[in-house]
Coordinates of C-alpha atoms in Angstrom, one line a residue:
M30 CA 102.4 -5.2 57.1
F31 CA 98.8 -5.1 58.4
S32 CA 96.4 -2.3 58.8
H33 CA 93.3 -2.7 60.9
V34 CA 90.4 -0.4 59.8
N35 CA 87.4 -0.5 62.2
T36 CA 84.7 -0.1 59.7
P37 CA 83.3 -2.7 57.2
P38 CA 86.1 -3.8 55.0
W39 CA 84.0 -4.1 51.9
T40 CA 83.2 -0.3 52.1
H41 CA 86.9 0.5 52.0
Y42 CA 87.4 -2.1 49.2
R43 CA 84.9 -0.3 47.0
Q44 CA 86.9 2.9 47.6
S45 CA 89.9 1.3 46.1
V46 CA 92.0 1.3 49.4
N47 CA 95.1 -0.9 48.8
Y48 CA 95.2 -3.9 51.1
C49 CA 97.2 -6.9 50.5
P50 CA 95.7 -9.4 51.3
L51 CA 92.4 -7.9 51.6
F52 CA 89.9 -9.9 53.9
I53 CA 87.1 -9.6 56.3
L54 CA 87.9 -11.1 59.7
A55 CA 84.8 -12.6 61.4
S56 CA 85.5 -12.0 65.1
S57 CA 83.8 -15.4 65.9
S58 CA 86.4 -17.2 64.1
I59 CA 88.9 -16.2 66.8
L60 CA 87.0 -18.3 69.3
K61 CA 85.6 -21.1 67.0
E62 CA 88.8 -21.9 65.4
G63 CA 90.8 -21.9 68.7
F64 CA 92.9 -18.9 68.4
W65 CA 91.8 -17.7 71.8
A66 CA 92.3 -21.0 73.4
A67 CA 95.9 -20.9 72.0
A68 CA 96.5 -17.5 73.1
A69 CA 95.1 -18.3 76.7
E70 CA 97.6 -21.1 77.0
L71 CA 100.5 -18.6 76.5
L72 CA 99.1 -15.9 78.8
K73 CA 98.4 -18.6 81.6
Q74 CA 102.3 -19.1 81.6
T75 CA 102.8 -15.6 82.7
A76 CA 102.4 -13.9 86.1
V77 CA 100.0 -11.3 84.7
F78 CA 97.0 -13.4 83.5
V79 CA 95.2 -14.6 86.5
Q80 CA 91.8 -15.7 87.6
E81 CA 90.3 -13.5 90.4
T82 CA 88.9 -15.5 93.4
E83 CA 87.3 -12.7 95.3
G84 CA 85.9 -9.2 95.0
K85 CA 83.9 -7.9 92.2
L86 CA 85.9 -9.5 89.5
A87 CA 85.7 -13.0 91.3
G88 CA 85.8 -15.8 88.5
C89 CA 87.1 -13.3 85.8
W90 CA 90.4 -13.8 84.2
V91 CA 92.3 -10.5 84.2
L92 CA 95.4 -9.0 82.8
K93 CA 97.2 -7.5 85.9
Q94 CA 99.1 -4.3 85.3
G95 CA 100.4 -3.2 88.6
T96 CA 99.9 0.1 90.5
E97 CA 102.4 1.9 88.2
A98 CA 100.3 1.7 85.2
N99 CA 99.2 4.8 83.5
I100 CA 95.7 4.3 82.2
G101 CA 94.6 7.9 81.8
A102 CA 90.9 7.1 82.9
D103 CA 89.0 6.2 86.1
S104 CA 86.0 4.2 84.7
E105 CA 85.5 0.5 85.0
E106 CA 86.3 0.4 81.2
H107 CA 89.9 1.5 82.1
Q108 CA 90.4 -0.2 85.4
L109 CA 94.0 -1.3 86.3
D110 CA 93.2 -4.9 86.0
K111 CA 91.7 -5.5 82.7
V112 CA 89.1 -8.3 82.3
L113 CA 89.7 -10.6 79.4
V114 CA 87.3 -13.2 80.2
R115 CA 84.2 -12.5 82.3
S116 CA 83.0 -14.8 85.1
N117 CA 80.4 -16.2 82.8
G118 CA 83.2 -17.2 80.2
I119 CA 82.3 -14.6 77.8
L120 CA 85.4 -13.1 76.1
T121 CA 85.9 -9.3 76.0
Y122 CA 86.8 -7.4 72.8
T123 CA 90.4 -6.9 74.2
A124 CA 90.8 -10.8 74.6
K125 CA 89.9 -11.5 71.1
D126 CA 92.2 -8.5 69.9
I127 CA 95.2 -10.1 71.8
A128 CA 94.7 -13.4 70.2
Y129 CA 94.3 -11.7 66.7
H130 CA 97.5 -9.7 67.1
L131 CA 99.3 -12.8 68.0
W132 CA 98.1 -14.4 64.8
K133 CA 99.0 -11.1 62.9
F134 CA 102.6 -11.2 64.0
G135 CA 102.8 -15.0 63.2
L136 CA 103.1 -15.9 66.9
L137 CA 100.6 -18.7 67.0
T138 CA 101.0 -22.0 65.2
K139 CA 97.5 -21.6 63.6
D140 CA 96.0 -20.1 60.6
F141 CA 92.6 -18.8 59.6
S142 CA 90.6 -20.7 56.8
F143 CA 89.7 -18.3 54.1
S144 CA 87.1 -18.4 51.2
E145 CA 86.4 -15.8 48.5
F146 CA 83.9 -13.3 49.5
S147 CA 84.1 -11.5 46.1
S148 CA 86.6 -10.8 43.5
G149 CA 89.9 -10.1 45.3
L150 CA 88.2 -10.1 48.7
W151 CA 88.3 -12.8 51.3
T152 CA 86.5 -13.8 54.4
T153 CA 87.4 -16.2 57.4
G154 CA 85.1 -19.0 58.3
L155 CA 85.1 -22.6 59.3
T156 CA 85.5 -23.7 55.6
G157 CA 88.0 -22.6 53.0
T158 CA 91.8 -22.8 52.6
Q159 CA 94.1 -22.1 55.4
E160 CA 96.5 -19.3 54.4
S161 CA 99.6 -17.9 56.3
Y162 CA 98.8 -14.2 56.0
G163 CA 99.7 -13.6 59.7
Q164 CA 103.6 -12.9 59.3
A165 CA 103.6 -9.2 59.6
D166 CA 106.7 -7.3 60.5
R167 CA 104.8 -4.3 61.5
V168 CA 101.1 -3.6 62.5
I169 CA 99.4 -0.4 61.9
N170 CA 95.8 -0.2 63.4
V171 CA 93.7 2.7 62.0
I172 CA 91.1 2.9 64.8
D173 CA 89.0 5.6 66.6
Y174 CA 90.9 7.4 69.4
R175 CA 88.5 5.9 71.8
Q176 CA 90.3 2.5 71.3
E177 CA 93.5 3.8 72.7
Y178 CA 93.0 1.8 76.0
P179 CA 92.3 -1.5 74.5
Q180 CA 95.3 -1.0 72.2
Q181 CA 97.4 -0.4 75.1
M182 CA 96.4 -3.6 76.7
V183 CA 97.2 -5.5 73.5
K184 CA 100.7 -4.1 73.6
Q185 CA 101.1 -4.9 77.3
A186 CA 100.0 -8.5 76.6
L187 CA 102.5 -8.9 73.9
G188 CA 105.4 -7.5 76.1
A189 CA 104.3 -9.9 79.0
L190 CA 104.6 -12.9 76.7
G191 CA 108.1 -11.7 75.9
Y192 CA 107.4 -10.3 72.5
N193 CA 108.7 -7.0 73.2
E194 CA 109.8 -6.5 69.6
Q195 CA 106.3 -7.1 68.2
A196 CA 104.9 -4.8 70.8
D197 CA 107.1 -1.9 69.7
K198 CA 106.1 -2.6 66.0
L199 CA 102.5 -2.4 67.0
H200 CA 101.1 1.2 66.2
H201 CA 97.8 2.7 66.7
V202 CA 96.9 5.5 64.4
S203 CA 93.9 7.1 66.0
Y204 CA 91.5 9.1 64.3
G205 CA 88.9 11.6 65.6
V206 CA 85.1 11.2 65.6
V207 CA 83.6 12.2 62.2
S208 CA 80.8 14.8 62.5
L209 CA 78.8 16.7 59.9
S210 CA 78.8 20.4 59.5
P211 CA 75.4 22.1 60.0
A212 CA 75.0 22.6 56.2
S213 CA 75.8 19.0 55.4
A214 CA 73.3 17.6 58.3
A215 CA 70.7 19.9 57.0
E216 CA 71.3 18.3 53.5
L217 CA 70.6 15.0 54.9
G218 CA 67.4 16.1 56.5
I219 CA 68.8 16.2 60.1
D220 CA 67.2 18.7 62.6
I221 CA 69.7 21.4 63.2
S222 CA 67.4 23.7 65.3
E223 CA 69.8 23.3 68.2
G224 CA 72.2 25.4 66.4
K225 CA 75.3 23.2 67.2
S226 CA 78.7 23.8 65.4
S227 CA 78.7 20.2 64.3
Y228 CA 76.7 17.1 64.6
A229 CA 78.4 13.9 65.6
M230 CA 77.5 10.7 63.8
S231 CA 75.1 8.6 65.9
G232 CA 73.4 5.4 64.9
R233 CA 71.1 5.7 67.9
Q234 CA 70.0 9.1 67.0
G235 CA 69.9 8.4 63.2
I236 CA 72.7 10.8 62.4
G237 CA 75.1 9.6 59.7
I238 CA 75.6 8.5 56.2
K239 CA 77.1 5.4 54.6
V240 CA 80.4 5.9 52.6
S241 CA 78.7 4.4 49.5
D242 CA 75.8 6.9 49.9
L243 CA 78.2 9.8 50.5
V244 CA 80.0 9.1 47.3
E245 CA 77.0 8.9 45.3
L246 CA 75.6 12.3 46.8
M247 CA 79.0 14.0 46.1
E248 CA 79.2 12.4 42.7
Q249 CA 75.7 13.9 41.8
N250 CA 76.8 17.3 43.1
I251 CA 80.0 17.5 41.3
E252 CA 78.3 16.2 38.0
H253 CA 75.7 18.9 38.3
S254 CA 78.1 21.7 38.8
R255 CA 80.9 21.1 36.3
S256 CA 80.9 22.5 33.0
D257 CA 83.6 20.2 31.5
K258 CA 82.7 16.7 31.9
D259 CA 85.4 15.1 29.5
G260 CA 88.1 14.9 32.2
L261 CA 88.3 12.9 35.3
S262 CA 84.9 11.1 36.0
S263 CA 82.8 12.8 38.8
R264 CA 82.9 9.6 40.8
L265 CA 86.7 9.5 40.9
I266 CA 86.6 13.2 41.9
A267 CA 84.1 12.6 44.7
T268 CA 86.1 9.6 46.1
A269 CA 89.3 11.6 45.9
A270 CA 87.7 14.6 47.7
I271 CA 86.3 12.5 50.5
R272 CA 89.7 10.7 51.0
Y273 CA 91.7 13.9 51.1
Y274 CA 89.3 15.8 53.2
L275 CA 89.5 12.8 55.9
L276 CA 93.3 12.7 55.8
R277 CA 94.1 16.4 56.2
F278 CA 92.8 16.6 59.8
N279 CA 95.2 16.2 62.6
L280 CA 95.0 12.6 64.1
G281 CA 92.7 12.6 67.1
T282 CA 90.9 15.8 66.3
E283 CA 87.2 16.0 65.3
I284 CA 86.6 15.7 61.7
V285 CA 83.8 18.1 60.7
F286 CA 82.8 17.0 57.2
D287 CA 81.3 19.6 55.0
F288 CA 80.1 18.3 51.5
K289 CA 80.6 21.6 49.7
Q290 CA 83.9 22.5 51.2
A291 CA 85.4 19.0 50.4
T292 CA 84.9 19.7 46.6
E293 CA 85.9 23.4 46.3
I294 CA 88.5 24.0 43.6
S295 CA 90.5 26.4 46.0
G296 CA 91.7 25.9 49.6
N297 CA 93.1 22.7 51.2
T298 CA 91.1 20.3 49.2
G299 CA 91.9 17.2 47.0
V300 CA 90.1 18.8 44.2
Y301 CA 92.4 21.9 44.3
L302 CA 95.4 19.5 44.2
M303 CA 94.2 17.5 41.3
Y304 CA 93.3 20.9 39.4
T305 CA 96.8 22.1 40.0
F306 CA 98.4 18.9 38.8
A307 CA 96.2 19.1 35.6
R308 CA 97.3 22.7 35.1
A309 CA 101.1 21.7 35.2
T310 CA 100.4 18.9 32.8
S311 CA 98.6 21.3 30.4
V312 CA 101.5 23.7 30.4
L313 CA 104.1 21.2 29.7
S314 CA 102.0 19.7 26.9
K315 CA 102.2 23.2 25.2
A316 CA 106.0 23.4 25.3
T317 CA 107.8 23.9 21.9
I318 CA 111.2 23.0 23.1
P319 CA 112.6 19.9 24.7
I320 CA 111.9 19.8 28.5
L321 CA 115.2 18.9 30.4
T322 CA 115.0 16.6 33.2
A323 CA 118.4 16.9 34.8
A324 CA 119.3 20.2 36.7
A325 CA 122.9 19.8 35.5
Q326 CA 121.8 20.4 32.0
L327 CA 120.2 23.7 32.9
Q328 CA 121.5 27.4 32.8
F329 CA 120.0 28.6 36.2
P330 CA 119.0 32.3 36.2
S331 CA 121.6 34.6 37.9
E332 CA 118.8 35.8 40.1
L333 CA 115.6 33.9 40.8
E334 CA 112.2 35.4 41.1
K335 CA 110.8 35.1 44.7
A336 CA 108.0 32.7 43.4
E337 CA 110.6 30.5 41.6
L338 CA 112.8 30.3 44.9
A339 CA 109.9 29.6 47.1
L340 CA 108.8 26.8 44.8
L341 CA 112.3 25.4 44.7
R342 CA 112.5 25.3 48.5
Q343 CA 109.3 23.5 48.8
L344 CA 110.1 21.0 46.3
S345 CA 113.4 20.3 48.1
L346 CA 111.5 19.4 51.4
W347 CA 109.7 16.4 49.9
P348 CA 112.1 13.5 50.9
E349 CA 112.3 14.9 54.4
I350 CA 108.5 15.4 54.7
L351 CA 107.7 11.9 53.2
H352 CA 110.2 10.1 55.7
S353 CA 108.9 12.0 58.6
A354 CA 105.3 11.3 57.8
S355 CA 106.1 7.6 57.4
I356 CA 107.9 7.3 60.8
E357 CA 105.2 9.3 62.7
L358 CA 102.3 7.9 60.7
T359 CA 100.8 11.3 60.1
P360 CA 99.1 11.6 56.7
N361 CA 97.8 15.1 57.4
T362 CA 101.5 16.2 57.2
L363 CA 101.5 15.1 53.5
C364 CA 98.3 17.1 53.0
T365 CA 99.7 20.3 54.4
Y366 CA 102.9 19.9 52.4
A367 CA 100.9 19.2 49.1
H368 CA 98.5 22.1 49.7
T369 CA 101.6 24.5 50.2
L370 CA 103.2 23.1 47.3
A371 CA 100.2 23.6 44.9
T372 CA 99.8 27.1 46.3
L373 CA 103.4 28.1 45.6
F374 CA 103.2 26.6 42.1
N375 CA 100.0 28.6 41.3
N376 CA 101.9 31.7 42.6
F377 CA 104.6 30.8 40.2
Y378 CA 102.3 30.3 37.4
S379 CA 100.6 33.6 37.9
G380 CA 103.8 35.7 38.4
C381 CA 106.2 34.0 36.1
P382 CA 105.2 33.4 32.5
I383 CA 106.5 29.9 31.8
L384 CA 106.1 29.7 27.9
K385 CA 107.3 33.2 27.2
G386 CA 110.7 34.9 27.5
D387 CA 114.2 34.1 26.5
P388 CA 115.1 30.4 25.7
A389 CA 117.0 30.0 28.8
T390 CA 114.3 31.3 31.1
I391 CA 111.6 29.1 29.3
E392 CA 113.9 26.1 29.6
F393 CA 114.4 26.6 33.3
R394 CA 110.7 27.3 34.0
L395 CA 109.7 24.3 32.1
W396 CA 112.1 22.3 34.1
L397 CA 110.7 23.6 37.3
T398 CA 107.2 22.9 36.2
S399 CA 108.3 19.3 35.3
R400 CA 109.7 18.9 38.9
F401 CA 106.6 20.2 40.4
K402 CA 104.4 17.8 38.4
D403 CA 106.6 14.9 39.3
I404 CA 106.7 15.6 43.1
L405 CA 103.0 16.6 43.4
G406 CA 102.3 13.4 41.4
D407 CA 104.2 11.5 43.9
V408 CA 102.4 13.0 46.8
L409 CA 99.0 12.3 45.2
E410 CA 100.0 8.8 44.7
V411 CA 101.1 8.3 48.3
L412 CA 97.8 9.8 49.4
G413 CA 95.9 7.7 47.0
L414 CA 94.5 10.4 44.8
P415 CA 94.4 10.3 40.9
T416 CA 96.9 12.3 38.9
P417 CA 94.6 13.7 36.1
S418 CA 96.0 15.3 32.8
R419 CA 92.4 16.9 32.6
M420 CA 89.8 17.8 35.2

């Protein structure tokens, strides 16, 4: 499986995102190593890749779509006949992307040459060893929602070449623009006198922050505000907080990033989830009786407390939620589930003494706490967050 992230790969590498293999693709390699030439030869055998001889696109090689195509925009960038090669011979981004995806699915009899960029990270180039990484059974491109049109063109090209199965297995997970809250923008020294509700990242206007700088900033804030520094490191808390904050938003919507909100220990934050996991771990460590793992060994109460029943119901939903999120490619669904689960556990923790009462009640509540810890641990692992025994 491939995932395509439209930001510097080494930034994500430092954030411990799991890619296998992890490499930096130089777009120039697509042209220099003959990948576009191979793709163009395949496209020329279809009826949809033609060179225009008249009109404003004369001399351009275009991908014809037909009048029934639904583009969703009227600008030149979203015209029906998509230019792949300009009249001066320059390739468009979409042309390179079509060749790249043919390689991703192993549909070209070519491979890139890879050389090691740093430990565990590879880059393409004219020198190195050829590796057959491009044999994906499914491709997931995590790219800005504004790339929806070029992604449609790639799928169309695959279909025109007869690769309908691969076209169906190409997925675009579109994320929204990341903006800064007024408070966060002000903290970075950005002028907020206009009184906007958010400030979109803009390289031209100098509005933005590198991920590495963001991690360091939040790490410092966490380090200065926490009283107990013997648990999870402030850096791990910072990276987890950033990761979760970005994942929790609905796909395609604007992500308004707020430094303070991302690290709050209450509400829908990664920090809140990790604190709750650590709380459950602490409770279980204080148990003075064996903790049963099989429900069949338990003596269930004749009547459950409301908090117990609500927590049980939420725990039972995990397999369905995970399956749905994996099919629909919606990590925010997992975040919503995890936040609700953690909240219900904290309600249970507050209203139902776990380590006090008759033996059967303690046994049941320890089992319920153990099940919660296991499932929240699974959710955190899927989201890429730590499972700390102490914060």
